[in-house]
C-alpha atoms as one frame of an Amber mdcrd trajectory, in Angstrom:
protein
  -0.179   0.046  -0.069   1.226   3.584  -0.824   2.723   5.303   2.285   3.507
   2.196   4.202   7.151   3.288   4.803   7.435   4.218   8.532   9.917   7.148
   8.348  10.745   9.814  10.710  11.599  13.572   9.888  15.332  13.875  10.909
  16.675  17.425  12.051  19.587  19.689  10.730  19.828  21.294  14.143  21.387
  24.801  15.186  23.678  22.862  17.203  24.921  21.128  13.978  25.240  24.120
  11.935  27.282  25.673  14.664  29.903  23.175  13.570  30.277  24.381  10.098
  33.824  25.160   9.535  34.650  26.890   6.173  38.139  26.191   4.396  38.678
  22.767   5.758  40.720  21.204   2.840  38.812  17.975   3.128  35.321  19.890
   2.473  36.182  22.641   0.297  35.995  23.068  -3.462  39.156  24.047  -5.249
  39.838  27.631  -6.310  38.666  28.137 -10.017  41.063  29.958 -12.112  40.167
  33.296 -13.638  40.947  31.910 -17.281  38.514  28.925 -16.852  37.161  27.505
 -20.222  33.610  27.762 -21.271  31.432  25.389 -22.909  29.314  27.857 -25.023
  29.640  31.503 -25.941  25.860  31.538 -27.023  23.999  29.918 -23.972  24.441
  30.291 -20.216  24.059  27.177 -18.241  23.792  26.256 -14.520  22.060  23.172
 -12.708  23.291  20.116 -14.809  23.160  16.469 -14.346  24.161  13.333 -16.171
  21.644  11.070 -17.852  21.272   8.256 -15.284  19.093   5.137 -14.562  16.511
   4.853 -11.769  19.140   3.364  -9.438  21.010   6.696  -9.480  23.769   5.500
 -11.648  25.169   7.848 -14.568  24.832   6.030 -17.780  26.103   6.095 -21.496
  23.924   5.412 -24.521  25.668   3.510 -27.358  28.940   5.217 -26.254  27.502
   8.803 -25.931  27.751  10.622 -22.599  24.680  13.059 -22.189  24.015  15.691
 -19.818  21.187  17.986 -19.350  21.470  21.812 -18.274  19.241  24.684 -17.089
  19.990  27.200 -20.022  19.161  30.578 -21.125  20.074  31.854 -24.348  22.481
  35.158 -24.546  20.909  38.145 -25.865  24.292  39.964 -26.159  26.938  37.670
 -27.348  29.696  40.200 -26.792  28.988  39.581 -22.872  28.866  43.491 -22.414
  25.575  42.801 -20.277  26.149  39.198 -19.090  26.128  40.172 -15.224  22.313
  41.438 -15.851  21.525  38.538 -18.111  22.844  35.958 -15.520  20.919  37.813
 -12.672  17.696  37.366 -14.577  18.362  33.920 -16.136  15.467  31.950 -14.292
  12.865  33.977 -15.991  13.831  32.609 -19.209  15.053  29.128 -18.255  14.704
  25.993 -20.167  16.226  22.648 -20.141  18.820  21.837 -22.791  21.337  18.915
 -23.507  24.898  18.257 -24.358  26.448  14.955 -25.700  30.190  13.872 -25.917
  32.042  10.695 -26.930  34.575  11.117 -24.095  32.674  12.903 -21.326  36.126
  14.337 -20.526  34.842  17.892 -20.585  36.563  19.084 -23.631  34.235  18.200
 -26.422  30.888  18.692 -25.185  28.333  19.445 -28.284  25.345  21.762 -27.364
  22.183  19.671 -28.549  19.518  22.617 -27.993  16.139  22.306 -26.182  15.369
  19.049 -24.768  11.441  19.654 -24.208   9.260  20.874 -27.072   7.478  24.228
 -26.029   4.378  22.522 -26.413   5.039  20.436 -23.382   5.391  23.838 -21.166
   2.280  23.977 -18.803   4.056  26.915 -17.193   6.545  29.615 -18.562   9.744
  28.094 -16.883  11.499  24.743 -16.981  13.677  24.448 -13.619  15.796  21.595
 -12.289  15.036  17.833 -11.882  16.641  14.693 -13.361  16.871  12.905 -16.713
  16.242   9.284 -16.248  16.499   6.173 -18.699  13.182   4.040 -18.187  14.267
   0.583 -16.855  13.137  -2.161 -19.008  12.924   0.037 -22.288  15.238   0.358
 -25.307  15.334   4.069 -25.296  12.632   5.800 -23.295  13.576   8.666 -21.209
  11.804  10.576 -18.477  12.621  14.213 -17.576  11.417  14.861 -14.125  11.476
  18.610 -13.567   9.817  21.574 -12.041   7.118  23.140 -13.980   6.861  26.690
 -12.687   6.199  30.420 -13.323   3.541  33.144 -13.056   0.047  32.047 -14.206
  -2.930  34.152 -13.718  -1.196  36.400 -11.316  -0.030  33.493  -9.031   3.230
  31.719  -8.795   2.836  27.921  -9.731   5.488  25.289  -9.078   4.812  21.830
  -9.676   6.669  18.754  -9.876   6.198  17.159 -13.235   7.566  14.728 -15.929
   7.930  14.626 -19.715   8.684  11.709 -21.622  10.808  11.075 -24.714  13.213
   8.753 -26.710  16.783   9.225 -27.049  18.403   8.225 -30.549  22.080   8.122
 -31.427  24.188   7.581 -34.596  28.048   7.894 -35.104  27.726  11.578 -35.172
  25.319  13.003 -32.773  22.638  12.346 -30.007  18.971  13.464 -30.513  15.627
  13.086 -28.803  12.116  12.720 -29.925   8.908  13.073 -27.808   8.991  15.504
 -24.912   5.972  17.159 -26.488   3.550  16.901 -23.327   4.012  17.284 -19.532
   2.135  15.428 -16.882   1.805  16.999 -13.319   2.913  14.571 -10.549   2.245
  16.498  -7.387   2.400  19.974  -5.787   2.814  21.386  -2.250  -0.322  20.350
  -0.296   0.097  22.528   2.843   0.016  19.643   4.944   3.266  17.815   4.515
   4.987  21.055   3.040   4.302  24.722   2.787   2.184  26.001  -0.183   1.657
  29.417  -1.534  -1.580  30.002   0.711   0.731  29.310   3.768   3.825  31.087
   2.735   3.853  33.082  -0.446   7.729  32.461  -0.631   7.553  28.856  -0.554
   9.867  26.637  -2.229   8.804  23.545  -4.005  10.890  22.043  -6.824  13.731
  19.745  -7.904  12.492  16.178  -7.934  14.786  13.257  -7.681  12.941   9.855
  -8.116  14.782   6.710  -7.296  14.441   2.982  -6.742  14.765   2.083  -3.080
  16.849  -1.184  -3.021  15.249  -1.984   0.509  11.700  -2.440  -0.840  11.909
  -2.190  -4.624   9.602   0.881  -4.491   9.913   4.221  -6.459  10.331   7.193
  -4.211  11.037  10.982  -4.913  12.939  13.338  -2.766  12.230  17.250  -3.538
  12.973  20.622  -2.216  10.129  22.047   0.212   9.516  24.356   3.275   8.166
  23.128   6.509   4.344  23.642   6.381   3.240  27.053   7.998   4.639  30.623
   7.469   8.180  31.343   8.062   9.063  33.839  10.642   6.046  32.524  12.785
   7.581  29.237  13.899   8.485  28.423  17.444  12.103  27.081  17.594  12.350
  24.499  20.293  14.560  21.779  21.468  14.138  19.729  18.331  15.320  22.509
  16.317  18.107  23.709  18.545  19.713  20.455  19.562  22.311  20.519  22.244
  23.402  24.111  22.190  26.089  25.838  24.425  24.630  27.012  27.835  24.974
  30.490  27.064  23.877  30.400  23.399  20.823  32.525  22.725  18.706  31.513
  19.512  18.436  34.627  17.250  14.650  35.721  16.552  15.551  35.356  12.940
  15.924  31.437  13.108  12.169  31.152  12.479  12.730  32.439   8.939  14.771
  29.440   8.013  12.115  26.682   7.234  13.716  24.453   4.462  12.896  20.843
   4.342  13.318  17.859   2.078  10.060  16.133   1.034   9.479  12.488   0.198
   6.866  10.919  -2.045   6.232   7.259  -3.136   4.825   5.927  -6.305   2.062
   3.195  -6.555   3.349  -0.222  -7.298   3.086  -0.765 -11.115   2.920   2.857
 -12.033   6.627   3.062 -12.961   6.386   0.003 -15.358   3.235   1.547 -16.813
   5.096   5.042 -17.458   2.063   6.493 -15.278   3.274   9.327 -13.013   0.093
  11.161 -12.733  -1.158  12.832  -9.600  -3.309   9.851  -8.389  -0.365   7.401
  -8.479   1.738   9.361  -5.885   1.427   9.698  -2.156   3.278  12.378  -0.289
   4.829  11.044   3.069   5.984  14.142   4.642   9.542  15.582   5.195  12.560
  13.214   5.582  14.706  16.206   6.816  13.901  19.462   8.351  16.224  22.553
   8.504  13.744  24.682  10.447  15.773  27.250  12.580  18.841  26.612  10.289
  18.536  27.391   6.797  15.714  28.294   4.250  16.830  26.283   1.152  17.467
  22.679   0.675  17.619  22.611  -3.203  18.465  19.799  -5.565  18.235  16.840
  -2.993  19.270  13.551  -4.229  20.551  10.186  -2.928  23.750   8.016  -3.093
  23.725   4.341  -1.852  27.080   2.990  -0.607  28.240   0.392   1.568  24.848
  -0.149   2.966  24.283   3.350   3.884  21.837   5.893   2.271  23.357   9.387
   1.631  21.152  12.370   1.273  22.732  15.352  -0.331  21.212  18.709  -0.880
  22.714  22.258  -1.854  22.293  25.484  -0.023  23.505  29.181   0.206  25.429
  31.140   2.660  22.614  33.923   2.098  19.877  31.567   3.171  21.249  30.582
   6.561  19.096  31.959   9.537  19.261  33.243  12.915  22.865  34.542  12.554
  24.185  31.029  11.472  26.872  30.989   8.790  27.995  28.419   6.179  29.433
  28.643   2.746  27.498  27.963  -0.636  27.888  24.305  -1.405  26.590  20.734
  -0.909  25.405  19.504   2.546  24.619  15.808   3.358  23.181  13.342   5.672
  23.589   9.768   6.238  21.046   6.873   7.507  22.218   3.502   8.661  18.447
   2.327   8.169  17.650   3.730   4.660  14.804   5.926   4.141  13.409   5.132
   7.490  16.292   7.071   9.346  17.132   8.624  11.033  19.514  10.856   9.124
  22.586  12.321  10.724  24.648  15.300   9.397  27.690  14.544   7.561  31.040
  15.707   9.042  29.065  16.539  12.228  27.999  19.863  10.779  26.178  18.731
   7.474  28.886  20.583   5.304  30.338  18.408   2.524  31.708  20.620  -0.013
  31.779  24.543   0.412  33.301  27.235  -1.733  36.580  28.652  -0.345  36.212
  31.895   1.446  38.406  33.656  -1.132  35.896  32.617  -3.752  32.551  32.582
  -1.854  30.236  32.425  -5.019  32.537  30.377  -7.339  30.430  27.134  -7.719
  27.094  25.870  -7.025  24.398  23.141  -7.529  26.700  20.414  -6.725  25.520
  16.797  -7.702  27.123  13.885  -6.131  26.952  10.674  -8.381  26.808   6.980
  -7.355  30.662   6.966  -7.241  31.136  10.182  -5.401  32.006  12.490  -8.469
  30.756  15.766  -8.123  29.668  18.169 -10.920  28.693  21.817 -10.379  28.653
  25.088 -12.331  30.686  28.148 -12.162  28.724  31.185 -10.886  31.369  33.862
 -10.767  34.893  34.258  -9.474  36.661  37.554  -8.556  38.734  39.198 -11.065
  39.927  42.425  -9.326  41.737  45.094 -11.077  43.317  48.476  -9.984  40.420
  50.314 -11.359  37.772  48.094 -10.419  38.523  45.957  -7.262  35.099  44.390
  -7.330  35.188  42.944 -10.713  33.930  39.433 -11.586  33.955  36.935 -14.365
  30.721  35.216 -14.686  30.847  31.614 -15.305  27.428  29.986 -16.881  29.506
  26.944 -17.366  30.661  23.752 -15.670  33.268  23.714 -12.884  36.003  21.000
 -12.269  34.540  17.820 -11.312  35.797  16.601  -7.915  35.760  13.118  -5.981
  34.374  12.456  -2.857  35.221   9.534  -0.645  32.337   8.572   1.768  33.469
   7.049   5.032  30.427   6.270   7.242  29.385   9.814   8.267  32.554  11.505
   6.971  33.541  12.626   3.501  36.893  13.727   2.076  37.829  15.654  -1.076
  40.514  13.170  -2.878  40.468  14.154  -6.512  40.130  17.114  -8.711  39.341
  16.444 -12.595  38.577  18.365 -15.695  36.012  21.146 -16.118  32.795  19.471
 -16.985  33.939  15.890 -16.899  31.411  13.161 -16.360  31.913   9.501 -14.989
  29.614   6.831 -16.080  28.546   3.732 -13.934  26.548   1.934 -16.560  26.318
   1.351 -20.258  22.621   1.293 -21.389  21.669  -1.663 -23.274  20.059  -0.088
 -26.343  20.583  -0.548 -30.028  22.454   2.004 -31.959  20.366   4.678 -33.911
  16.652   4.454 -34.863
């Protein structure tokens, strides 16, 4: 029966967040060189992920590596106005794709738009996951966030569009992706909706097969049900804080959570992801009192443990807490049932160096611990402009994490935009 998983809501507490330590070399992204390479001079990209299977393995198809990216077309190709275009990119966002024979980051070919415009139920396409349909030859599901202003309201709905991938010796292309199916939206019970909180976050679906019960689940970004700023921060939210520590009144404005939903048995095999087939189960992790964003949640299964990763900003910490932009993580010894405890005692897994606080973002940890992210901007000060920066809008160097129980260690640095695959998809060539 849907909803028969008995899970608890784990807490990322104020006490945990007080342990965040920036610039630890084991949990800090490398410094980005000011002369970093760019993948394209005609499109700006940010949130990115490799084509994968339902078990969270990155895959190749007939020898081709494929990634999707949130993208916005540049208006001025001279980059004279790139800072303003970059700041407004979400208002023109769509999902595009790239392909490469090597995946080494040096030869990505831009494939253009993934979804047809007829698939858009709302103005913008935001982040999600591109997943090969298990048991099919070449069916692909793009789980994403369908959002934007509709009739003076902001709608943000977790949705899916389905297509087919094709390859030959020269290129990769897609067909289908001409319609979208809404999966579920914020219900005001398990997570905040617009009626409760006009600043609600609800996006970034990540579906996966849970090896413990063979069911399909989905994690996604949410906020705690209720209105931020009106929450009472109690012992569950503070954790074991120091005796003289005073919780700042602003802590109640941090109300992030990570939602969990389950798909009916048989629905995946039938390709039926419609609203009636999903049951929302309530938050798996709450950051109430700590932070207001837990974006792009995703999971890694290693050594009998379930790792739950999410990305967050320095600017979304609440109550005078501080931490770098980067990826944060939690681990469970008991699968989805939990409890989840924060990685590295604090939750911080990889943060930007303090010398480049906004250099990278939207980190995604794959099944082997390789981490992709995009470059936001890096400082390029000059004598005449000490605040000058270079906008990225391209992929950062890929790094490697070793996950050891509830600890993580940065151990390798690879090429800009490099992708590692764990599986070759069993599909025929072309057609």
